[in-house]
Amino acid sequence: RPLRCLALAVKDESKLERSLLKFDGIDATAHPLLKDSSKYKDIESGLTLVGIVGIKDPARPEVPASIRECSQAGIRVMMITGDARDTAIAIAKDVNIFEADADPSTLKAFEGREFFLKDEEEQLEILKRDNIVFCR
């Protein structure tokens, strides 16, 4: 199953901007360096990777039954997510947007750029039927 992956890293205090040493992090916009996104590269460089974790962010328990009810009522479901395609398909299967045993190559799961590279007529044809997932 695809998981959301997070990389954990630390930065040696001697390499950290002094004003960030005592910053509590509660309101990032309150710190002048964090207000300016052009400074992020400096702040986020020189890090040491300490680990990678995978987490599953499950849908609320009532979602699969609700999606099943929509399907039974003839309502099509379109999911739009910032997840990668494989993760989006796994989630869509978990919540009954797609059948659990469906072949991923036959599913209507599109990355945004993939969908928008199609001509308008093909886009409209795709949108006419079936559940659809749009992902990043």
Tab-separated table of C-alpha atoms in Angstrom:
chain	number	residue	atom	x	y	z
A	1	ARG	CA	0.000	0.000	0.000
A	2	PRO	CA	1.342	3.456	-0.798
A	3	LEU	CA	2.013	5.551	2.275
A	4	ARG	CA	2.626	9.233	2.814
A	5	CYS	CA	6.354	9.542	3.342
A	6	LEU	CA	7.995	12.125	5.536
A	7	ALA	CA	11.722	12.760	5.753
A	8	LEU	CA	12.994	13.843	9.169
A	9	ALA	CA	16.119	15.968	9.371
A	10	VAL	CA	18.072	18.101	11.823
A	11	LYS	CA	20.437	21.016	11.476
A	12	ASP	CA	23.429	21.611	13.694
A	13	GLU	CA	22.854	24.675	15.888
A	14	SER	CA	26.153	26.178	14.769
A	15	LYS	CA	24.789	26.321	11.207
A	16	LEU	CA	21.392	27.711	12.137
A	17	GLU	CA	20.596	31.413	11.862
A	18	ARG	CA	20.877	32.809	15.412
A	19	SER	CA	17.416	34.341	15.382
A	20	LEU	CA	15.915	30.892	14.742
A	21	LEU	CA	17.576	29.286	17.784
A	22	LYS	CA	14.985	30.597	20.252
A	23	PHE	CA	12.081	30.850	17.820
A	24	ASP	CA	9.080	28.934	19.169
A	25	GLY	CA	7.603	28.210	15.729
A	26	ILE	CA	4.058	29.027	16.785
A	27	ASP	CA	3.538	31.758	14.168
A	28	ALA	CA	5.961	31.273	11.283
A	29	THR	CA	4.849	34.534	9.687
A	30	ALA	CA	6.089	36.376	12.776
A	31	HIS	CA	9.723	35.574	11.964
A	32	PRO	CA	11.306	37.825	9.304
A	33	LEU	CA	13.296	34.981	7.691
A	34	LEU	CA	10.212	32.784	7.398
A	35	LYS	CA	8.121	35.545	5.827
A	36	ASP	CA	10.417	35.514	2.788
A	37	SER	CA	10.252	32.242	0.851
A	38	SER	CA	13.462	33.129	-1.005
A	39	LYS	CA	15.277	32.476	2.326
A	40	TYR	CA	13.948	28.896	2.665
A	41	LYS	CA	16.786	27.460	0.575
A	42	ASP	CA	19.360	28.760	3.071
A	43	ILE	CA	17.357	27.596	6.074
A	44	GLU	CA	16.658	24.154	4.611
A	45	SER	CA	20.174	23.383	3.371
A	46	GLY	CA	22.902	21.660	5.395
A	47	LEU	CA	20.434	19.266	7.021
A	48	THR	CA	21.242	15.755	8.226
A	49	LEU	CA	18.698	13.078	7.381
A	50	VAL	CA	17.737	11.148	10.519
A	51	GLY	CA	14.983	8.991	9.074
A	52	ILE	CA	12.088	8.425	6.759
A	53	VAL	CA	8.668	7.431	8.026
A	54	GLY	CA	5.618	6.201	6.174
A	55	ILE	CA	2.180	6.956	7.534
A	56	LYS	CA	-1.237	5.901	6.402
A	57	ASP	CA	-3.777	8.679	6.563
A	58	PRO	CA	-7.018	6.690	6.434
A	59	ALA	CA	-10.325	8.138	5.360
A	60	ARG	CA	-12.976	8.593	8.014
A	61	PRO	CA	-14.741	5.283	8.757
A	62	GLU	CA	-18.074	6.344	7.250
A	63	VAL	CA	-16.639	7.280	3.834
A	64	PRO	CA	-16.625	3.820	2.133
A	65	ALA	CA	-20.301	3.215	2.979
A	66	SER	CA	-21.228	6.721	1.797
A	67	ILE	CA	-19.457	6.187	-1.530
A	68	ARG	CA	-21.194	2.810	-1.925
A	69	GLU	CA	-24.570	4.520	-1.304
A	70	CYS	CA	-23.744	7.152	-3.928
A	71	SER	CA	-22.927	4.430	-6.457
A	72	GLN	CA	-26.150	2.581	-5.687
A	73	ALA	CA	-28.069	5.829	-6.190
A	74	GLY	CA	-26.418	6.395	-9.581
A	75	ILE	CA	-24.205	9.227	-8.366
A	76	ARG	CA	-20.708	9.253	-9.841
A	77	VAL	CA	-17.821	10.263	-7.610
A	78	MET	CA	-14.870	12.415	-8.645
A	79	MET	CA	-11.977	12.685	-6.223
A	80	ILE	CA	-9.432	15.483	-6.545
A	81	THR	CA	-6.290	15.055	-4.474
A	82	GLY	CA	-2.728	16.262	-4.165
A	83	ASP	CA	-1.540	12.680	-3.749
A	84	ALA	CA	0.608	10.844	-6.262
A	85	ARG	CA	-1.281	8.554	-8.675
A	86	ASP	CA	-0.514	5.240	-6.909
A	87	THR	CA	-1.503	6.655	-3.530
A	88	ALA	CA	-4.666	8.218	-4.980
A	89	ILE	CA	-5.689	4.893	-6.559
A	90	ALA	CA	-5.061	3.017	-3.283
A	91	ILE	CA	-7.201	5.529	-1.381
A	92	ALA	CA	-9.925	5.401	-4.050
A	93	LYS	CA	-10.012	1.597	-3.732
A	94	ASP	CA	-10.132	1.813	0.074
A	95	VAL	CA	-13.185	4.081	-0.027
A	96	ASN	CA	-15.037	2.281	-2.862
A	97	ILE	CA	-14.520	4.898	-5.563
A	98	PHE	CA	-12.782	2.123	-7.534
A	99	GLU	CA	-13.303	-1.624	-7.152
A	100	ALA	CA	-10.678	-3.158	-4.839
A	101	ASP	CA	-9.562	-5.725	-7.436
A	102	ALA	CA	-9.575	-3.367	-10.438
A	103	ASP	CA	-6.529	-3.294	-12.691
A	104	PRO	CA	-4.871	0.131	-12.156
A	105	SER	CA	-4.198	0.506	-15.878
A	106	THR	CA	-7.954	0.476	-16.623
A	107	LEU	CA	-8.986	3.034	-14.016
A	108	LYS	CA	-9.871	6.631	-14.718
A	109	ALA	CA	-7.107	8.153	-12.616
A	110	PHE	CA	-5.371	11.115	-14.168
A	111	GLU	CA	-2.569	13.417	-13.206
A	112	GLY	CA	-3.662	16.972	-13.941
A	113	ARG	CA	-1.160	17.532	-16.735
A	114	GLU	CA	-2.034	14.143	-18.295
A	115	PHE	CA	-5.716	15.069	-18.443
A	116	PHE	CA	-5.140	18.582	-19.782
A	117	LEU	CA	-2.870	17.328	-22.567
A	118	LYS	CA	-5.891	15.536	-24.039
A	119	ASP	CA	-8.003	17.426	-26.529
A	120	GLU	CA	-11.279	18.873	-25.280
A	121	GLU	CA	-13.413	16.237	-27.002
A	122	GLU	CA	-11.538	13.412	-25.249
A	123	GLN	CA	-11.741	15.247	-21.912
A	124	LEU	CA	-15.507	15.587	-22.259
A	125	GLU	CA	-15.817	11.905	-23.167
A	126	ILE	CA	-13.829	10.899	-20.047
A	127	LEU	CA	-16.031	13.083	-17.853
A	128	LYS	CA	-19.279	11.519	-19.115
A	129	ARG	CA	-19.203	8.277	-17.097
A	130	ASP	CA	-17.577	6.303	-14.306
A	131	ASN	CA	-15.912	7.449	-11.128
A	132	ILE	CA	-12.789	9.499	-11.727
A	133	VAL	CA	-9.721	10.453	-9.702
A	134	PHE	CA	-7.618	13.517	-10.460
A	135	CYS	CA	-4.238	13.630	-8.763
A	136	ARG	CA	-0.994	15.549	-8.863
